[in-house]
CSV table of C-alpha atoms in Angstrom, one decimal:
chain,number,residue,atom,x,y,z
A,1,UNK,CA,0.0,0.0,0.0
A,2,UNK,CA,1.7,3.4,-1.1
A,3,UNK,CA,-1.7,5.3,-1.2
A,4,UNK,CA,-4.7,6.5,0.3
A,5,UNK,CA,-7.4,7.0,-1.5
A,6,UNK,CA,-10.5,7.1,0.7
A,7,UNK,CA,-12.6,10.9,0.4
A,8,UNK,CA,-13.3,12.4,3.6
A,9,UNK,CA,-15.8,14.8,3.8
A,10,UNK,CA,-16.5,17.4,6.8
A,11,UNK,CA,-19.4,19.7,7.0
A,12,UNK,CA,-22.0,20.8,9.6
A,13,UNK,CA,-20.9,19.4,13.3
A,14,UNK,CA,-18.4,17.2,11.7
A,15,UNK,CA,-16.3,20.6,10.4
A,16,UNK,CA,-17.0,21.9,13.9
A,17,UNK,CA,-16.2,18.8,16.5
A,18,UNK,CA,-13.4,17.5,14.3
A,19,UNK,CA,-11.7,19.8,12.7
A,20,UNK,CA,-11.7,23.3,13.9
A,21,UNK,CA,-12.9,23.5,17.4
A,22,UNK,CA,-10.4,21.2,18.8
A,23,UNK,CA,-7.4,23.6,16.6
A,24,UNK,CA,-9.2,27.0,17.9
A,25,UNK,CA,-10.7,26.1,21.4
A,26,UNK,CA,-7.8,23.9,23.0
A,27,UNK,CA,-4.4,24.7,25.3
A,28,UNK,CA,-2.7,25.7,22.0
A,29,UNK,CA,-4.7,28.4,21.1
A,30,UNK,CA,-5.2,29.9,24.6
A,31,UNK,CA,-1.2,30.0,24.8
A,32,UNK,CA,-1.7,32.6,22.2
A,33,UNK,CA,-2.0,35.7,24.1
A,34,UNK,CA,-4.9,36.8,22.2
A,35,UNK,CA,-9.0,36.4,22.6
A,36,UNK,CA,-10.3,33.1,20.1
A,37,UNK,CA,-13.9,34.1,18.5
A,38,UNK,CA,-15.2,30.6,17.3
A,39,UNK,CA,-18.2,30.4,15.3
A,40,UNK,CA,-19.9,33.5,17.3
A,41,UNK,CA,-22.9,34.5,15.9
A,42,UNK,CA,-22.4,36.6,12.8
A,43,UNK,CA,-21.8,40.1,12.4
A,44,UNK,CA,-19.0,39.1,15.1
A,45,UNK,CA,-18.7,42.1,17.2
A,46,UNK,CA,-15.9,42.0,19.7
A,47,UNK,CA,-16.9,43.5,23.2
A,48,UNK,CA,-15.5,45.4,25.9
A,49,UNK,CA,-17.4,46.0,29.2
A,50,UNK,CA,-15.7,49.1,31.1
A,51,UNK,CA,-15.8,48.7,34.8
A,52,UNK,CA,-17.9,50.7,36.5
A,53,UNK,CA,-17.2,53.3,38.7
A,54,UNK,CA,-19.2,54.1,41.2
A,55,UNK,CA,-22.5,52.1,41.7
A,56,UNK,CA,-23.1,53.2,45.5
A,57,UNK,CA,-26.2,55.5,46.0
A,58,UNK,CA,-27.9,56.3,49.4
A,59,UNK,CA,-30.5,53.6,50.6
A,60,UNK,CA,-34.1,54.6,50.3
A,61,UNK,CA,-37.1,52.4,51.6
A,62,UNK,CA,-38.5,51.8,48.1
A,63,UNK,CA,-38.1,52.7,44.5
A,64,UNK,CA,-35.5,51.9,41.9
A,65,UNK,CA,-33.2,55.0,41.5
A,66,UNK,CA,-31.4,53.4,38.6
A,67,UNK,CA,-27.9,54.5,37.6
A,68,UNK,CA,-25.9,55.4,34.3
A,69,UNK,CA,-25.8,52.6,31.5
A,70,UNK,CA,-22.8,50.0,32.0
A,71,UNK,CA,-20.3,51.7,29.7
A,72,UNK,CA,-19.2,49.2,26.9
A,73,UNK,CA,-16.7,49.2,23.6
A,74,UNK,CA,-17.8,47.7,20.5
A,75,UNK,CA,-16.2,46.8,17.1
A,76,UNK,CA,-17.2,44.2,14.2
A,77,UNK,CA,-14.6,42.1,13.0
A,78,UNK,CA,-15.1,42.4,9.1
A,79,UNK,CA,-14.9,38.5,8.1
A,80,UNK,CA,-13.4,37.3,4.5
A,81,UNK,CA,-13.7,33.8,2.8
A,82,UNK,CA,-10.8,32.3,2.9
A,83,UNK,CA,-9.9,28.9,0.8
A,84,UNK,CA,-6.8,26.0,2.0
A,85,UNK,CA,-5.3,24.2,-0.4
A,86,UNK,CA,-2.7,21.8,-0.1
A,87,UNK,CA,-1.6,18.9,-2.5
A,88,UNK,CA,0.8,16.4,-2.4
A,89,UNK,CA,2.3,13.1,-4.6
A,90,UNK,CA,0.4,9.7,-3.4
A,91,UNK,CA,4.0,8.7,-2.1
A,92,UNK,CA,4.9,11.5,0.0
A,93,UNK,CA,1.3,11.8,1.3
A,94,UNK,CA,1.4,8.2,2.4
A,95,UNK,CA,4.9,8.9,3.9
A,96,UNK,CA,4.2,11.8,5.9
A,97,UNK,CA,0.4,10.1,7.2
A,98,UNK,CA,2.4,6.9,8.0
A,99,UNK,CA,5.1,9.1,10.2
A,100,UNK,CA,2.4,9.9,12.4
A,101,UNK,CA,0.5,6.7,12.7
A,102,UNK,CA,4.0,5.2,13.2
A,103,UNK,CA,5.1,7.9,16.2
A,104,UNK,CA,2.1,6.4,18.2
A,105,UNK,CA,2.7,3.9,20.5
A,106,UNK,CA,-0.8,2.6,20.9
A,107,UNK,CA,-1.4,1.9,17.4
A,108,UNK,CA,-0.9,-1.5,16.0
A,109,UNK,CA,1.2,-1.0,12.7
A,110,UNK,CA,0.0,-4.4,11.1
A,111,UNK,CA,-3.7,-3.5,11.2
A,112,UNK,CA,-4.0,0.1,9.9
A,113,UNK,CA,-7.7,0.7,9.9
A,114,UNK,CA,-9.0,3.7,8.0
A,115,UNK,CA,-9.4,5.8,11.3
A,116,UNK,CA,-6.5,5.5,11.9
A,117,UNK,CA,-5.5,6.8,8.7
A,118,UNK,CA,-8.1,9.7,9.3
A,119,UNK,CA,-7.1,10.7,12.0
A,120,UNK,CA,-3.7,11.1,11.0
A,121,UNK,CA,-4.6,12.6,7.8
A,122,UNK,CA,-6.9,15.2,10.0
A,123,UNK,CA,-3.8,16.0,12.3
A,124,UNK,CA,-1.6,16.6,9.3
A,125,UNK,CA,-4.2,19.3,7.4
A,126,UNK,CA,-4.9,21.0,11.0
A,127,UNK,CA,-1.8,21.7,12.0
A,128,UNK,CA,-1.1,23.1,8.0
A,129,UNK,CA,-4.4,25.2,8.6
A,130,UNK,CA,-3.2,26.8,11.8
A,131,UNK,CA,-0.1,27.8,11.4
A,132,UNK,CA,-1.6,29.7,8.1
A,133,UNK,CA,-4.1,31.6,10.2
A,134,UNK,CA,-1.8,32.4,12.9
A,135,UNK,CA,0.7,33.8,10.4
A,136,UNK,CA,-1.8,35.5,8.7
A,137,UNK,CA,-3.7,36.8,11.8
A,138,UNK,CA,-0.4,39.0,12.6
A,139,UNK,CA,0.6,39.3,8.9
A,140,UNK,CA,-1.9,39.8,7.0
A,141,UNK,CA,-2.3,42.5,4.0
A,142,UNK,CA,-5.6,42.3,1.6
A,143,UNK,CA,-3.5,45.1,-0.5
A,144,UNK,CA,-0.6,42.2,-1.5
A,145,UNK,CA,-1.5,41.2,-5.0
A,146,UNK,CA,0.0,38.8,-7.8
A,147,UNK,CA,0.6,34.9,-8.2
A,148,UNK,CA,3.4,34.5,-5.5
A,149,UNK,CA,1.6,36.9,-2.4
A,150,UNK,CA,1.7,35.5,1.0
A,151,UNK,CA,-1.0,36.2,3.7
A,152,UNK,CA,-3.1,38.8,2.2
A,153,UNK,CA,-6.6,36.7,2.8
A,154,UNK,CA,-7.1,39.1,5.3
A,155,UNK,CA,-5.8,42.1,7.1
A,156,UNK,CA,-3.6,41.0,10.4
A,157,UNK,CA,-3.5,43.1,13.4
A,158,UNK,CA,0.2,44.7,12.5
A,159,UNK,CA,-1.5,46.1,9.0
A,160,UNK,CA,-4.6,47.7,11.6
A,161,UNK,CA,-2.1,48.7,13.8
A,162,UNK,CA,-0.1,50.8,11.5
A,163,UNK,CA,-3.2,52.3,10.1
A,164,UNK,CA,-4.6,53.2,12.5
A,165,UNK,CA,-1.4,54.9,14.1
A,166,UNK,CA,-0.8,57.1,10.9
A,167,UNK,CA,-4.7,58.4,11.3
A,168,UNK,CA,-4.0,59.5,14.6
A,169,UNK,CA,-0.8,59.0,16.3
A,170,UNK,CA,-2.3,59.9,19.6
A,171,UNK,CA,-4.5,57.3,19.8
A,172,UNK,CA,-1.7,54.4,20.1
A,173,UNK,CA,1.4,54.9,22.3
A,174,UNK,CA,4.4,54.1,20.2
A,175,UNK,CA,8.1,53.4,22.0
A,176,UNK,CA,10.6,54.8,20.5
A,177,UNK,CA,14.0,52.2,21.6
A,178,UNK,CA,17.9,52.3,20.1
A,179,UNK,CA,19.0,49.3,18.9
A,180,UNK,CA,21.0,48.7,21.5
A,181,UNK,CA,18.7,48.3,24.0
A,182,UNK,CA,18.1,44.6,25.6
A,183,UNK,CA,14.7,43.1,26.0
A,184,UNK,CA,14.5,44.0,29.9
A,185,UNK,CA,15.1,47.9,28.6
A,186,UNK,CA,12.2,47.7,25.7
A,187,UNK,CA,9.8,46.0,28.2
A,188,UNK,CA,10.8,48.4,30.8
A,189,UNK,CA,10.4,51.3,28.5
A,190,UNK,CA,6.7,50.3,27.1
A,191,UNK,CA,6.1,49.5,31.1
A,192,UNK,CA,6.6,53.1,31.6
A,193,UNK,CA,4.9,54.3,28.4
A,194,UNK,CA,1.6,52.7,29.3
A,195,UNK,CA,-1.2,54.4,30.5
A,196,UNK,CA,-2.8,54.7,33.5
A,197,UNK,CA,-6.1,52.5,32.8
A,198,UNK,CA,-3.8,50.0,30.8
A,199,UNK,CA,-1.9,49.4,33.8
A,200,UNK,CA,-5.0,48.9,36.3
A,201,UNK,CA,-5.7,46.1,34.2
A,202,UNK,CA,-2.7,44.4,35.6
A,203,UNK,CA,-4.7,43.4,38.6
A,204,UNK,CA,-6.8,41.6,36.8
A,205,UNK,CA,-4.5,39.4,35.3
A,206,UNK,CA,-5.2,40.4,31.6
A,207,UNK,CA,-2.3,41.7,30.3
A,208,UNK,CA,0.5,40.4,27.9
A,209,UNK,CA,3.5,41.4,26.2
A,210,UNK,CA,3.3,39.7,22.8
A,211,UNK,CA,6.8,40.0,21.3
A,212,UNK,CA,9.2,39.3,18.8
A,213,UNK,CA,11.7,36.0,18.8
A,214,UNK,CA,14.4,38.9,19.3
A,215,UNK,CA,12.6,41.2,22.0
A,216,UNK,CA,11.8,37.3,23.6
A,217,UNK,CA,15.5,36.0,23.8
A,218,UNK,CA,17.1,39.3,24.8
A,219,UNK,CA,15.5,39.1,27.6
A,220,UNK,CA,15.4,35.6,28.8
A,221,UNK,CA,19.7,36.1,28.2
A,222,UNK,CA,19.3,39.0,30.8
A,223,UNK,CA,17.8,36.5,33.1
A,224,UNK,CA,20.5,33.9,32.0
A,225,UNK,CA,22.7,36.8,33.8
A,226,UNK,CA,21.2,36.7,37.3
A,227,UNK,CA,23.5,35.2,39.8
A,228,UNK,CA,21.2,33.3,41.2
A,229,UNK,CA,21.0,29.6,41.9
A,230,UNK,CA,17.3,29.5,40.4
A,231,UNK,CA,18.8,31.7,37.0
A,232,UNK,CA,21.8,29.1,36.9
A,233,UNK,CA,19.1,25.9,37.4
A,234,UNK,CA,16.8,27.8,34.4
A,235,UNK,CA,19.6,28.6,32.4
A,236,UNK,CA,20.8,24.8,32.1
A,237,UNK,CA,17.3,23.3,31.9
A,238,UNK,CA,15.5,26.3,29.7
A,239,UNK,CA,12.2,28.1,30.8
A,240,UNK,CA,8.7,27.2,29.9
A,241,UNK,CA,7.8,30.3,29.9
A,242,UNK,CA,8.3,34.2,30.7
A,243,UNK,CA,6.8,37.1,32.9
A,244,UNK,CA,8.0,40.7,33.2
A,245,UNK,CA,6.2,42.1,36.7
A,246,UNK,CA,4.0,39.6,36.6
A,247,UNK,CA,2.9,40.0,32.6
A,248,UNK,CA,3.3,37.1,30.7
A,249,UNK,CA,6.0,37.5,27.8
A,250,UNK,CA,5.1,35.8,24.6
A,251,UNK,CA,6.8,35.1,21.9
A,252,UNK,CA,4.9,35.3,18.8
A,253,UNK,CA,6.7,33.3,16.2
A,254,UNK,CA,6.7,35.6,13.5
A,255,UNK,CA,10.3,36.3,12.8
A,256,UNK,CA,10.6,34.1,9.9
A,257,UNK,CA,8.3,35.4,8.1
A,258,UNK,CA,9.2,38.9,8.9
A,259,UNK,CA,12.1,38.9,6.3
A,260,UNK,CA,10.3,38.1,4.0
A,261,UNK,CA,8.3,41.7,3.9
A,262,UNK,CA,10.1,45.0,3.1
A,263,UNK,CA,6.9,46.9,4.8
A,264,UNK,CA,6.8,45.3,7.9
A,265,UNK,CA,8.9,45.8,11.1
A,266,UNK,CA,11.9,43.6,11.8
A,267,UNK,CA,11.1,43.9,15.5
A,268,UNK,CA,8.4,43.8,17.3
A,269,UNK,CA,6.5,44.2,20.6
A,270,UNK,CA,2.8,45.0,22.2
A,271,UNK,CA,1.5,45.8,25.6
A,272,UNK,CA,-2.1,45.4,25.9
A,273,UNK,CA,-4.7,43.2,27.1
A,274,UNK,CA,-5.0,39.6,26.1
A,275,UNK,CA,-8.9,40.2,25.6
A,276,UNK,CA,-8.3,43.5,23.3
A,277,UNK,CA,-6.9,41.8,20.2
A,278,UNK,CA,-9.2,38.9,18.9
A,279,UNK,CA,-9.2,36.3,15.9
A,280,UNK,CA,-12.6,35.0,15.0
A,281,UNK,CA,-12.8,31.9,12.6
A,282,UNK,CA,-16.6,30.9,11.4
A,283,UNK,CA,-17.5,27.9,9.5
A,284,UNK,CA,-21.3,27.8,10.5
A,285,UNK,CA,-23.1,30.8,9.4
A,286,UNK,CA,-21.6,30.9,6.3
A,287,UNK,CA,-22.8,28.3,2.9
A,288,UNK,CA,-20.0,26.2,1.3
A,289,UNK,CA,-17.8,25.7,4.4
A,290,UNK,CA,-16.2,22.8,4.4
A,291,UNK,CA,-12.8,20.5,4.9
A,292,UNK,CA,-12.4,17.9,1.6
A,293,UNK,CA,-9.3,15.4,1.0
A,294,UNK,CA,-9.8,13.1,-1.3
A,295,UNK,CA,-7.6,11.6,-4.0
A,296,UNK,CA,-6.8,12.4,-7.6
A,297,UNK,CA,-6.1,9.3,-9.5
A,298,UNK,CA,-5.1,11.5,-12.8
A,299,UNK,CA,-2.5,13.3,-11.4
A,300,UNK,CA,-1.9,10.7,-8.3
A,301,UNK,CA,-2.1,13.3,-5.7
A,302,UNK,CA,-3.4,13.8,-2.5
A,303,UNK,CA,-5.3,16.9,-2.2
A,304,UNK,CA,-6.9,18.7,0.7
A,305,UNK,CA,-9.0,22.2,1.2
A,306,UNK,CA,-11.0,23.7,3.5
A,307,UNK,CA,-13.3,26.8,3.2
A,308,UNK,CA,-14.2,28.8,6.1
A,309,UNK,CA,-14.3,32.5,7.1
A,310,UNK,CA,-11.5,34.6,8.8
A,311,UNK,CA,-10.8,37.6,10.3
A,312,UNK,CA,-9.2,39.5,13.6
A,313,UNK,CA,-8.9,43.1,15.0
A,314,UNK,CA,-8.6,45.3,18.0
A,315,UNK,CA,-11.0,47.6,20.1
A,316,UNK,CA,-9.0,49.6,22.3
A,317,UNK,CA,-6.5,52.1,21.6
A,318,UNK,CA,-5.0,50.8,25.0
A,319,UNK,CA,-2.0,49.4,23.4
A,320,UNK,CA,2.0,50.3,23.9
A,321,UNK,CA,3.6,49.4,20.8
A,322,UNK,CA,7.8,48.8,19.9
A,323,UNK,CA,8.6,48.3,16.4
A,324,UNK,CA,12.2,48.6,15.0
A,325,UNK,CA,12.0,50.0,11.3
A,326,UNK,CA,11.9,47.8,8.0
């Protein structure tokens, strides 16, 4: 057997319980640093309740004295039809689904049943299908045009960020850092830089610095340099993660990709709160969406695609942004 030729089909709860909610909803994508909008009822409008101020008003035997409306922020996340492809030669397709089945040990290699297989296959076109959406949720640019653009399904947070900024600077604090400042300093400095109401949302545990691959390892090196038995035990052993006052540090994973684009920052890093920025993915209230791989005997090919809608944004202008210069 060098093949697979069986067509699987997902539409309806099948696209939903096999395919995308486990990719959008699990501890992968909450390690993202950013708010996950699956299949929310459509137009997807992305929230922000204010906190109230002050509620208190004197006691009174009977009556309802009311109050001022709870004070909210609202912004629709314009959605865009986005289409997966992927194809690959029967042997390398049967190669790479084989690698996985093989990797498990509670699979017993001399009775491959066609779950098996499909659930490998599945695993293989997921993991494709996020990666592309997380690039493209940062990267994204609907204006990139021709045979051989990358990411320009839809427009990615950096792309609304920049706009956004040149409209009206005030509205977004930019940091303004030398090269030659470590990742303690740039954290530090956009610390600083941040408002007043961004910073009481500290407490709450909501906040995030969502950097760069550069801005990430400069600073866990400065930890490296703590002469500290704990720095010299996480130095040897590596750290799962990363925290500046109590903020989680996250690295992105964009850097790769960043050389590739002329227009886009090399270097990169935002302060705001994990709820503020948001990535909704539907594949309910939309007709057509589905995941397909089937097999191409013509061209012996494996093919796969998946149609479903896209699209992420911002609400608040409470955001303290670093970006080095193209």
């Amino acid at each position: 057997m060098s093949r697979i030729e069986q067509t699987k089909d997902y539409t309806g709860k099948d696209l939903e319980s096999i395919f995308f909610r486990p990719m959008l909803c699990g501890p992968d994508a909450s390690e993202l640093g950013i708010k996950i909008m699956y299949n929310t009822p459509t137009p997807t409008t992305l929230h922000f309740w204010k906190r109230a101020g002050d509620i208190l008003q004197k006691y009174t035997k009977s009556g309802w004295l009311g109050g001022t409306a709870a004070a909210k922020f609202q912004k629709t996340i314009e959605m865009a039809r986005v289409k997966a492809e992927v194809g690959y030669s029967a042997d390398d397709y049967f190669n790479m689904v084989y690698e996985l089945i093989s990797a498990r040990a509670d699979v017993n290699m001399n009775d491959l049943s066609g779950s098996e297989l499909e659930t490998a296959e599945t695993a293989l076109f997921k993991e494709a299908i996020a990666e592309s959406i997380r690039a493209t949720m940062w990267l994204g640019d609907t204006t990139r045009v021709g045979a051989t653009a990358k990411f320009n399904t839809f427009d990615g947070f950096i792309k609304k960020i920049k706009t956004d900024a040149a409209i009206d600077k005030s509205e977004i604090t930019s940091v303004v850092i030398t090269p030659t400042n470590t990742g303690e300093q740039i954290l530090k400095n956009m610390w600083n830089a941040a408002s007043p109401i961004l910073k009481e949302f500290k407490t709450q545990n909501n906040l995030v610095f969502l950097v760069t691959s550069d801005v990430f390892a400069s600073y866990e090196e400065g930890l490296d340099n703590v002469l500290l038995e704990s720095a010299y035990m996480a130095k040897q052993n590596g750290r799962t993660a990363l925290s500046y006052k109590g903020i989680p540090v996250i690295d992105i994973q964009i850097s790769s990709y960043l050389a590739e684009f002329s227009d886009l920052p090399k270097s990169l890093a935002i302060l705001t709160d994990k709820r503020n920025l948001a990535l909704a993915v539907n594949t309910n209230d939309f007709p057509g969406t589905e995941v397909k791989m089937w097999y191409n005997p013509d061209l012996m090919e494996n093919r796969q695609r998946a149609i479903f809608m896209a699209g992420c944004d911002y609400l608040l202008p409470e955001l303290v942004v670093y970006a080095a210069k193209a």
